Amino acid sequence: MLRLRLVCGAFVGALLLTACPPSGIVCRAGTERCGLGCADLAHDKRNCGGCGIACGVGQDCFEVPSTGPDAGVTGECRCQEGTAACGGECVVIQSDARHCGGCGMACASGLVCQAGQCAQSCTLGVTERCGSGCVDTRTDVRNCGGCGVACDTGQSCRAGRCTFDVVAACLSTGQSRGLSSTEAAGALRNLGNAPVALAQAGDTLLALDATDRRLYQAALFSTVPSQVLGQHARFNSTGAAPNHVVVRLPYVFVLNSEAATLQVLKVDAPGGLVLDAGLGGGLALGTVAELAFGANTYPEVLVPIGANDFWVPLYGGQGAQADAGQKLVRVDVTSPEAPRLSTEVPLGGLPLPTFDGGEALPRPYAATARGGVVYVALNNLRPACSPFCDVAGPGALARYVPADAGLSLIALGAECLNPVWVSAEGDWLVVSCAGRAEYDSNFLATATFGAGLALLDGADVVRGRWTLDCQVDAGCVPFTPGRLALKGGKLYVSDQNFGRLAVLDVADGGLSDGGLVVRRGQGGAQPALTVCPPQSGSNVSNVADVLVVP
Amino acid sequence: MLELVAISAWLFTSAPDAGPLVLPTVVITAPDDGRNASSVSRRDPTAALAVVEVAARRDEAVDTAQVLSSAPGVTVQDSGGSGQRKTVSLRGLAPNATLVLLDGVPLAGPGQAADLSRIPVAALDRLEVLRGGGSARYGPGALGGVVNLVTRPPSGTRVFGGLSQGSFMHTQASLGAAFPVLGGDALMLVSGLRSTGDFSYQLDELPTLAGNALTTRLRENNQALQGGLLLRGRRDLGHGLELGVTAEGLVDERGLAGPILNPTPTARQASARLLGSTRVSKRFESGAELTVLGFGRHEGVTFTGSPFATTAGGAPYVQRETSAGLEGFWTQPLGTQHTLSVLATVAGDWLVEPTARNPGWGRVGAMVGDEWLLFDGALALTGSVRVDVAGPFVAVSPKLGVSWLLPLGFELKANVGQAMRPPSFQELYVVQGTLLPNPLLRPERGLTSDVTAAWTHAKASVQVTGFAALYEDLISYEYSPPLLAKPFNFLTASVVGLEAEAAATPTDWLTASASYTFLSTKNLRDDARWYLKALPFRPAHRAVARLAVGPKWLKARVDGLYQSAQSTNRTETLFIGERVLLNAGITVSPLSDGRLSLTAELRNLLDTQTMDVDGYPLPPRAAFVTVAFQWDKR
């Protein structure tokens, strides 16, 4: 009996030492549990610094360092841009009759405040009266589309609807982040599971999801601020590993990399999505055509040239299957619902520069077009991968002129290794160079070499660089440049390593000679923005795409 | 589509073990011919257990995974084709949470999944499937349960063999003999398998477009070649001492066809395994018994031509894995009601791989348990606690069990306990293609419980088990940019389900059996978008049925499997569809003593096009012919 008691006692004791596993909702990176959902306490006006703490009129939620044990960030309500603190309130002295033109400068009863002046009525054509102030409801973030409709932090007001000027896709955490043109960050929003590419289709944000194999939709503009970037319930299925999306309404072209197909969707296609009233906006897309590139080709991006052609770099499989790629192909979309493959341009014969004369594969990963010429970013990697394919030599661009089938190589130098994106604006090309990296046990890059940007002029000559090399133990977390968005005098550079976004100014609305001025990022006046915080325990966060809303 | 290769063999004598189907039973009552030395029922008497007698399938062209898949609670993940990788999962856990043993010796490293395609079915006598957490008796790794593959016993004087040929140039052959030697018994068996595996399948090249025609493709680089050897010996040394020795070896080579979207026509795997064990049992006059098992296993695997299966320098990717250990299991009756059992084990595991991380672990474990018999043995209460240290991880695995024999052949069993699985070397340290390791992983832990009601009759049996479990720190691979995936402990999950099996042999010419498994899994700790969703690769419903009709000399049979759809990711956005697979066969035993049998069978009669492992097609309709014989010295 004693023995039995001992055994049973040991069992019960052991069981008591254990505990039931924790359960419940775990919020994604950068968000905390609030009620039944999760909120970005550092940027959410309705939950700023804590659940249920709503910012007041004229306030936004600003990110501040947390004083808690996590030493992270939290939010604090402060006066938003364009407001002034008057007696504890955040007021717009241009339109507040109690502080018209300055704190305490109240207009007489019955008058309105217009452009900081007291007036009998709102007389400027673009304004309307909200209370005793005159506001432009087309652009006023505090009265967007109607009196008292305040856009959320980071949003701007365009044509009476709230939106973001820039949207970033957080691949690692299934989120999106909107920003204003002044880099005020909006709250993190859920977006699929692994959004890899973004595009705008009218009022709708399209997001390709790499692991869900879906084309999700979200509201890009809304008169209800909280609905901006809110994901619609509807989606279209894609092939495996969708990687790029191009919109030419009524058509949407999706490139499925692993499935190796071009998928053509059309608005209001028979059998497509049916929009239910009450589910918000969106596009009633349906797949109308699909074109196969072949096994192990791994098409990467779509480069439109003219109305009828897409050029597509084929990356190729790994190992012996690499030969299925290493090409640039043309897809004729003269009839979008009957796309067909036409020209094939082998890239394997290009004289790739190598460090030691060893084997190298072009690995065409991205492309763009400028003046009817296709520029293809070549990773220039070793054939063997374990798991990362090592850099074989300096990065390069393949330059292909469809008009005369001319193919040549543009060397980018040892400062640009592993180019992964190329964008064109005007006469300029900007190349994003991911570099060669060293990793820690979490596969967070701890050092990079040959990372940065290269700026090429109209003669394809490198005119400027932004070097992002980071040595181990140098106190930096390497910034691994990925996709770029170039618009209106600003260049947004995504980080594939730690979820950041760098912002560079481009002089005079165009790229001047070597004129990349870093505003946010390494070497700039301010650090890069952390738009996609890494998930706890992972540390790696990939800003897979950046969309600038025109 | 079908490629039936006629056989020229005509052959030999009979197969007495190819008689009526022997069905899973709750209580093993096999004669004590030494087979039970490593049996699960002996180690864990109250566990929910199914025993599948391989002998009943000797006249079929099946592999170990196919035989095992008839047991309840079992899900097989199949890479498609003979000799291609097949893993087993129990009660909704991942395949690496099933501890697979060969005569009590682990067939894979800690926390790793065992590949059942590399166990020749001809070498096996029976399969014991312990469902539910087994760490309290078997140590780390048995989170979902234990599958013990018991090899043929060395007994008598006999010669036996079989030859199957069929579609896709499938050839499966074995030849064995048991004979007395050196005052004991010995068994020797050689087996081989060859298959081109080049079956055709339907591919949707334009998966997002509705209504387009499917393309018929040939599965290339799907061939397999295997050769196996089993040696067993047993000798009674007198004074209650018995010695058992087992040596098993396998060499194989196979193509790695890859997923259908992006196949890998040049990838190959060559491997070799050598496993040896020595078991010494001593029975004392007091009724006590001591069994000491020493074992070693060495495996080498070489990958060539595979996308990521080369080292950075381009050399073939070679892994070598070694395990060795010693285990002592002592049972001591204490009076008439108690039996105390004590286990102590020490083992080591080492992996040598190209990145030179070369992890190695020591493992030590100790277990103490008591079986308390009441009401003349009708009621048995068992309690045990096992403590293991596996490398950097410590596990405490308690368990309580009860079994109650009731009148009229009824029996009740119940178990509650805790189990764990340490992360595998690969999950912790080794880059595997596009899968990255994570050295910060914690062990998976589970709190498991089940209740079984069984009824056994001379001509029929029924068993129903309900189970529920909570799991913590389940390891799952997450997408890790770019194109890679990495394992994390992020899940808490609940698994509840039902397992039912029934069998009947109302007459000599009719045998029927069926099993059904219901499984409900829930992700209990995750982002709100995925909270309470089902875990991937866990079909909710799975049923297997089998019917054999006819006199002894002419048996016709049909068996079928239904498996419901299963998601392939935790967001439940991608699915593998439901499937129905039907097989039929007929066996002729022309000799009156039944020593020779000739079988023709059709597998996947409905030509169901399906796949496993998210992109690996399973074979279409196929035909096989098998000749089996056994000659006994009588």
Short mmCIF file of N, CA and C in Angstrom, two decimals, chain B residues 68-188:
data_model
loop_
_atom_site.label_atom_id
_atom_site.label_comp_id
_atom_site.label_asym_id
_atom_site.label_seq_id
_atom_site.Cartn_x
_atom_site.Cartn_y
_atom_site.Cartn_z
N LEU B 68 -0.33 -0.61 -42.01
CA LEU B 68 -0.57 0.17 -40.80
C LEU B 68 -1.81 1.06 -40.92
N SER B 69 -2.09 1.49 -42.13
CA SER B 69 -3.17 2.47 -42.30
C SER B 69 -4.54 1.88 -42.00
N SER B 70 -4.63 0.55 -41.82
CA SER B 70 -5.93 -0.02 -41.49
C SER B 70 -6.28 0.17 -40.02
N ALA B 71 -5.31 0.56 -39.22
CA ALA B 71 -5.57 0.73 -37.78
C ALA B 71 -6.26 2.06 -37.52
N PRO B 72 -7.12 2.13 -36.52
CA PRO B 72 -7.77 3.39 -36.21
C PRO B 72 -6.77 4.38 -35.63
N GLY B 73 -7.08 5.67 -35.80
CA GLY B 73 -6.23 6.71 -35.24
C GLY B 73 -5.00 7.01 -36.05
N VAL B 74 -4.85 6.31 -37.15
CA VAL B 74 -3.63 6.42 -37.95
C VAL B 74 -3.91 7.23 -39.21
N THR B 75 -3.03 8.15 -39.52
CA THR B 75 -3.06 8.83 -40.81
C THR B 75 -1.69 8.69 -41.44
N VAL B 76 -1.69 8.25 -42.69
CA VAL B 76 -0.41 8.07 -43.39
C VAL B 76 -0.24 9.22 -44.37
N GLN B 77 0.92 9.83 -44.33
CA GLN B 77 1.28 10.82 -45.34
C GLN B 77 2.19 10.14 -46.34
N ASP B 78 1.76 10.17 -47.60
CA ASP B 78 2.38 9.35 -48.64
C ASP B 78 2.94 10.25 -49.73
N SER B 79 4.21 10.07 -50.02
CA SER B 79 4.81 10.86 -51.12
C SER B 79 4.50 10.26 -52.47
N GLY B 80 3.85 9.10 -52.51
CA GLY B 80 3.37 8.55 -53.77
C GLY B 80 4.29 7.57 -54.42
N GLY B 81 3.88 6.29 -54.46
CA GLY B 81 4.66 5.29 -55.15
C GLY B 81 5.40 4.38 -54.20
N SER B 82 5.68 3.18 -54.69
CA SER B 82 6.40 2.20 -53.87
C SER B 82 7.80 2.72 -53.55
N GLY B 83 8.18 2.56 -52.31
CA GLY B 83 9.52 2.96 -51.90
C GLY B 83 9.69 4.44 -51.69
N GLN B 84 8.63 5.21 -51.90
CA GLN B 84 8.72 6.66 -51.63
C GLN B 84 8.31 6.93 -50.19
N ARG B 85 8.79 8.01 -49.66
CA ARG B 85 8.65 8.31 -48.24
C ARG B 85 7.20 8.25 -47.76
N LYS B 86 7.02 7.55 -46.67
CA LYS B 86 5.70 7.45 -46.05
C LYS B 86 5.87 7.60 -44.55
N THR B 87 5.09 8.48 -43.98
CA THR B 87 5.17 8.70 -42.53
C THR B 87 3.79 8.49 -41.93
N VAL B 88 3.78 8.27 -40.63
CA VAL B 88 2.51 8.00 -39.97
C VAL B 88 2.31 9.00 -38.83
N SER B 89 1.08 9.46 -38.71
CA SER B 89 0.77 10.31 -37.56
C SER B 89 -0.38 9.68 -36.79
N LEU B 90 -0.35 9.87 -35.49
CA LEU B 90 -1.36 9.29 -34.61
C LEU B 90 -2.12 10.39 -33.90
N ARG B 91 -3.42 10.24 -33.87
CA ARG B 91 -4.29 11.12 -33.11
C ARG B 91 -4.02 12.60 -33.39
N GLY B 92 -3.83 12.93 -34.64
CA GLY B 92 -3.77 14.33 -35.02
C GLY B 92 -2.45 15.01 -34.76
N LEU B 93 -1.46 14.26 -34.30
CA LEU B 93 -0.15 14.87 -34.11
C LEU B 93 0.67 14.73 -35.38
N ALA B 94 1.69 15.52 -35.51
CA ALA B 94 2.54 15.45 -36.70
C ALA B 94 3.30 14.12 -36.70
N PRO B 95 3.75 13.67 -37.87
CA PRO B 95 4.47 12.39 -37.93
C PRO B 95 5.69 12.34 -37.02
N ASN B 96 6.31 13.47 -36.78
CA ASN B 96 7.50 13.42 -35.92
C ASN B 96 7.13 13.29 -34.44
N ALA B 97 5.85 13.26 -34.13
CA ALA B 97 5.43 13.04 -32.74
C ALA B 97 5.00 11.60 -32.51
N THR B 98 5.26 10.74 -33.49
CA THR B 98 5.01 9.31 -33.31
C THR B 98 6.35 8.62 -33.16
N LEU B 99 6.50 7.89 -32.08
CA LEU B 99 7.74 7.15 -31.84
C LEU B 99 7.61 5.81 -32.55
N VAL B 100 8.44 5.59 -33.54
CA VAL B 100 8.39 4.34 -34.30
C VAL B 100 9.57 3.47 -33.90
N LEU B 101 9.26 2.26 -33.47
CA LEU B 101 10.28 1.33 -32.98
C LEU B 101 10.33 0.10 -33.86
N LEU B 102 11.48 -0.47 -33.98
CA LEU B 102 11.62 -1.78 -34.60
C LEU B 102 12.09 -2.72 -33.50
N ASP B 103 11.22 -3.60 -33.08
CA ASP B 103 11.51 -4.48 -31.94
C ASP B 103 12.01 -3.68 -30.73
N GLY B 104 11.39 -2.56 -30.49
CA GLY B 104 11.72 -1.75 -29.34
C GLY B 104 12.86 -0.77 -29.55
N VAL B 105 13.47 -0.77 -30.74
CA VAL B 105 14.60 0.13 -31.00
C VAL B 105 14.11 1.30 -31.85
N PRO B 106 14.36 2.54 -31.41
CA PRO B 106 13.88 3.69 -32.18
C PRO B 106 14.45 3.70 -33.60
N LEU B 107 13.56 3.98 -34.57
CA LEU B 107 13.97 3.98 -35.97
C LEU B 107 14.38 5.35 -36.47
N ALA B 108 14.28 6.35 -35.63
CA ALA B 108 14.68 7.69 -36.04
C ALA B 108 15.24 8.41 -34.83
N GLY B 109 15.94 9.48 -35.10
CA GLY B 109 16.52 10.28 -34.03
C GLY B 109 15.46 10.93 -33.19
N PRO B 110 15.84 11.55 -32.08
CA PRO B 110 14.84 12.14 -31.18
C PRO B 110 13.99 13.18 -31.90
N GLY B 111 12.68 13.01 -31.75
CA GLY B 111 11.77 13.99 -32.32
C GLY B 111 11.65 13.95 -33.82
N GLN B 112 12.18 12.94 -34.45
CA GLN B 112 12.15 12.85 -35.91
C GLN B 112 11.09 11.88 -36.37
N ALA B 113 10.58 12.10 -37.58
CA ALA B 113 9.63 11.15 -38.16
C ALA B 113 10.38 9.99 -38.79
N ALA B 114 9.82 8.80 -38.66
CA ALA B 114 10.42 7.63 -39.30
C ALA B 114 9.77 7.41 -40.66
N ASP B 115 10.57 6.99 -41.60
CA ASP B 115 10.08 6.73 -42.95
C ASP B 115 9.73 5.25 -43.07
N LEU B 116 8.43 4.97 -43.09
CA LEU B 116 7.99 3.57 -43.10
C LEU B 116 8.24 2.86 -44.43
N SER B 117 8.49 3.64 -45.47
CA SER B 117 8.75 2.99 -46.77
C SER B 117 10.07 2.24 -46.74
N ARG B 118 10.87 2.50 -45.74
CA ARG B 118 12.17 1.86 -45.66
C ARG B 118 12.17 0.69 -44.69
N ILE B 119 10.98 0.21 -44.35
CA ILE B 119 10.85 -1.00 -43.53
C ILE B 119 10.17 -2.06 -44.38
N PRO B 120 10.90 -3.04 -44.88
CA PRO B 120 10.26 -4.07 -45.72
C PRO B 120 9.19 -4.81 -44.93
N VAL B 121 8.00 -4.86 -45.50
CA VAL B 121 6.89 -5.48 -44.79
C VAL B 121 7.15 -6.97 -44.60
N ALA B 122 7.95 -7.55 -45.49
CA ALA B 122 8.22 -8.99 -45.38
C ALA B 122 8.96 -9.33 -44.09
N ALA B 123 9.62 -8.34 -43.51
CA ALA B 123 10.38 -8.60 -42.29
C ALA B 123 9.51 -8.58 -41.05
N LEU B 124 8.27 -8.17 -41.21
CA LEU B 124 7.45 -7.90 -40.03
C LEU B 124 6.47 -9.02 -39.73
N ASP B 125 6.23 -9.16 -38.45
CA ASP B 125 5.25 -10.14 -37.98
C ASP B 125 3.95 -9.45 -37.61
N ARG B 126 4.07 -8.34 -36.92
CA ARG B 126 2.87 -7.60 -36.55
C ARG B 126 3.24 -6.15 -36.24
N LEU B 127 2.23 -5.31 -36.24
CA LEU B 127 2.40 -3.90 -35.95
C LEU B 127 1.57 -3.58 -34.71
N GLU B 128 2.20 -3.00 -33.72
CA GLU B 128 1.48 -2.62 -32.50
C GLU B 128 1.36 -1.10 -32.49
N VAL B 129 0.16 -0.64 -32.37
CA VAL B 129 -0.08 0.80 -32.43
C VAL B 129 -0.66 1.25 -31.09
N LEU B 130 0.16 1.95 -30.32
CA LEU B 130 -0.29 2.51 -29.05
C LEU B 130 -0.70 3.94 -29.32
N ARG B 131 -1.96 4.24 -29.14
CA ARG B 131 -2.46 5.56 -29.46
C ARG B 131 -2.52 6.41 -28.19
N GLY B 132 -2.14 7.66 -28.34
CA GLY B 132 -2.15 8.56 -27.20
C GLY B 132 -0.76 8.68 -26.60
N GLY B 133 -0.59 9.67 -25.76
CA GLY B 133 0.73 9.96 -25.20
C GLY B 133 1.39 8.74 -24.59
N GLY B 134 2.60 8.46 -25.03
CA GLY B 134 3.29 7.26 -24.55
C GLY B 134 4.60 7.56 -23.85
N SER B 135 4.84 8.82 -23.53
CA SER B 135 6.13 9.17 -22.95
C SER B 135 6.33 8.58 -21.56
N ALA B 136 5.24 8.33 -20.85
CA ALA B 136 5.37 7.80 -19.49
C ALA B 136 6.02 6.43 -19.49
N ARG B 137 5.87 5.71 -20.58
CA ARG B 137 6.47 4.39 -20.66
C ARG B 137 7.60 4.33 -21.69
N TYR B 138 7.52 5.18 -22.70
CA TYR B 138 8.50 5.09 -23.79
C TYR B 138 9.44 6.28 -23.88
N GLY B 139 9.21 7.29 -23.09
CA GLY B 139 10.12 8.41 -23.08
C GLY B 139 9.84 9.45 -24.14
N PRO B 140 10.79 10.35 -24.36
CA PRO B 140 10.56 11.48 -25.25
C PRO B 140 10.24 11.03 -26.67
N GLY B 141 9.39 11.75 -27.31
CA GLY B 141 9.07 11.47 -28.71
C GLY B 141 7.71 10.86 -28.90
N ALA B 142 7.19 10.18 -27.86
CA ALA B 142 5.93 9.46 -28.02
C ALA B 142 4.75 10.35 -27.67
N LEU B 143 4.73 11.55 -28.24
CA LEU B 143 3.66 12.49 -27.90
C LEU B 143 2.31 12.02 -28.45
N GLY B 144 2.31 11.57 -29.68
CA GLY B 144 1.05 11.09 -30.27
C GLY B 144 0.83 9.61 -30.06
N GLY B 145 1.89 8.90 -29.79
CA GLY B 145 1.77 7.47 -29.58
C GLY B 145 3.02 6.74 -30.03
N VAL B 146 2.89 5.43 -30.06
CA VAL B 146 4.03 4.57 -30.38
C VAL B 146 3.58 3.56 -31.43
N VAL B 147 4.42 3.35 -32.42
CA VAL B 147 4.21 2.25 -33.36
C VAL B 147 5.40 1.32 -33.21
N ASN B 148 5.13 0.12 -32.74
CA ASN B 148 6.21 -0.86 -32.58
C ASN B 148 6.09 -1.88 -33.71
N LEU B 149 7.12 -1.93 -34.53
CA LEU B 149 7.13 -2.89 -35.64
C LEU B 149 7.87 -4.12 -35.15
N VAL B 150 7.15 -5.21 -35.06
CA VAL B 150 7.72 -6.44 -34.50
C VAL B 150 8.11 -7.36 -35.64
N THR B 151 9.35 -7.74 -35.68
CA THR B 151 9.83 -8.57 -36.80
C THR B 151 9.41 -10.02 -36.60
N ARG B 152 9.53 -10.79 -37.66
CA ARG B 152 9.14 -12.20 -37.61
C ARG B 152 9.95 -12.93 -36.56
N PRO B 153 9.31 -13.80 -35.84
CA PRO B 153 10.03 -14.51 -34.78
C PRO B 153 10.87 -15.66 -35.34
N PRO B 154 11.98 -15.93 -34.71
CA PRO B 154 12.76 -17.10 -35.12
C PRO B 154 12.19 -18.33 -34.42
N SER B 155 11.40 -19.07 -35.11
CA SER B 155 10.83 -20.27 -34.49
C SER B 155 10.54 -21.32 -35.55
N GLY B 156 10.73 -22.55 -35.19
CA GLY B 156 10.44 -23.67 -36.07
C GLY B 156 11.48 -23.84 -37.17
N THR B 157 11.10 -24.71 -38.10
CA THR B 157 11.92 -24.91 -39.28
C THR B 157 11.04 -24.70 -40.49
N ARG B 158 11.32 -23.70 -41.21
CA ARG B 158 10.44 -23.37 -42.32
C ARG B 158 11.18 -22.51 -43.34
N VAL B 159 10.65 -22.52 -44.52
CA VAL B 159 11.13 -21.65 -45.60
C VAL B 159 9.91 -20.93 -46.15
N PHE B 160 10.06 -19.70 -46.42
CA PHE B 160 8.91 -18.92 -46.87
C PHE B 160 9.38 -17.83 -47.82
N GLY B 161 8.45 -17.35 -48.58
CA GLY B 161 8.81 -16.29 -49.52
C GLY B 161 7.62 -15.80 -50.29
N GLY B 162 7.86 -14.80 -51.08
CA GLY B 162 6.79 -14.24 -51.89
C GLY B 162 7.37 -13.41 -53.01
N LEU B 163 6.57 -13.27 -54.04
CA LEU B 163 6.97 -12.44 -55.17
C LEU B 163 5.74 -11.72 -55.68
N SER B 164 5.85 -10.42 -55.79
CA SER B 164 4.75 -9.61 -56.34
C SER B 164 5.28 -8.86 -57.55
N GLN B 165 4.45 -8.80 -58.55
CA GLN B 165 4.80 -7.95 -59.68
C GLN B 165 3.55 -7.24 -60.13
N GLY B 166 3.76 -6.06 -60.72
CA GLY B 166 2.58 -5.33 -61.13
C GLY B 166 2.90 -4.03 -61.80
N SER B 167 1.95 -3.14 -61.74
CA SER B 167 2.03 -1.87 -62.45
C SER B 167 3.28 -1.09 -62.07
N PHE B 168 3.71 -0.28 -62.97
CA PHE B 168 4.87 0.60 -62.79
C PHE B 168 6.13 -0.22 -62.53
N MET B 169 6.18 -1.39 -63.18
CA MET B 169 7.33 -2.29 -63.05
C MET B 169 7.64 -2.60 -61.59
N HIS B 170 6.58 -2.76 -60.82
CA HIS B 170 6.73 -3.04 -59.40
C HIS B 170 7.12 -4.50 -59.20
N THR B 171 8.20 -4.71 -58.53
CA THR B 171 8.61 -6.06 -58.16
C THR B 171 8.97 -6.04 -56.68
N GLN B 172 8.39 -6.97 -55.96
CA GLN B 172 8.63 -7.04 -54.52
C GLN B 172 8.86 -8.51 -54.21
N ALA B 173 9.96 -8.83 -53.62
CA ALA B 173 10.27 -10.24 -53.39
C ALA B 173 10.89 -10.43 -52.02
N SER B 174 10.66 -11.59 -51.46
CA SER B 174 11.30 -11.91 -50.18
C SER B 174 11.51 -13.41 -50.10
N LEU B 175 12.53 -13.78 -49.41
CA LEU B 175 12.82 -15.19 -49.20
C LEU B 175 13.44 -15.32 -47.81
N GLY B 176 12.86 -16.22 -47.03
CA GLY B 176 13.36 -16.34 -45.67
C GLY B 176 13.33 -17.77 -45.19
N ALA B 177 14.03 -17.97 -44.12
CA ALA B 177 14.08 -19.31 -43.53
C ALA B 177 14.25 -19.19 -42.03
N ALA B 178 13.62 -20.09 -41.32
CA ALA B 178 13.83 -20.21 -39.87
C ALA B 178 14.32 -21.62 -39.61
N PHE B 179 15.28 -21.73 -38.72
CA PHE B 179 15.90 -23.05 -38.51
C PHE B 179 16.58 -23.06 -37.15
N PRO B 180 16.74 -24.24 -36.60
CA PRO B 180 17.49 -24.34 -35.34
C PRO B 180 18.98 -24.20 -35.60
N VAL B 181 19.65 -23.55 -34.69
CA VAL B 181 21.09 -23.41 -34.83
C VAL B 181 21.70 -23.15 -33.45
N LEU B 182 22.81 -23.76 -33.19
CA LEU B 182 23.57 -23.55 -31.96
C LEU B 182 22.70 -23.67 -30.72
N GLY B 183 21.81 -24.59 -30.78
CA GLY B 183 20.96 -24.80 -29.63
C GLY B 183 19.83 -23.81 -29.49
N GLY B 184 19.67 -22.97 -30.45
CA GLY B 184 18.59 -22.00 -30.40
C GLY B 184 17.86 -21.96 -31.73
N ASP B 185 17.20 -20.86 -31.98
CA ASP B 185 16.46 -20.69 -33.22
C ASP B 185 16.99 -19.46 -33.95
N ALA B 186 16.94 -19.56 -35.25
CA ALA B 186 17.41 -18.42 -36.04
C ALA B 186 16.44 -18.17 -37.18
N LEU B 187 16.47 -16.94 -37.65
CA LEU B 187 15.66 -16.57 -38.82
C LEU B 187 16.51 -15.67 -39.70
N MET B 188 16.42 -15.92 -40.99
CA MET B 188 17.13 -15.08 -41.94
C MET B 188 16.16 -14.72 -43.06
#
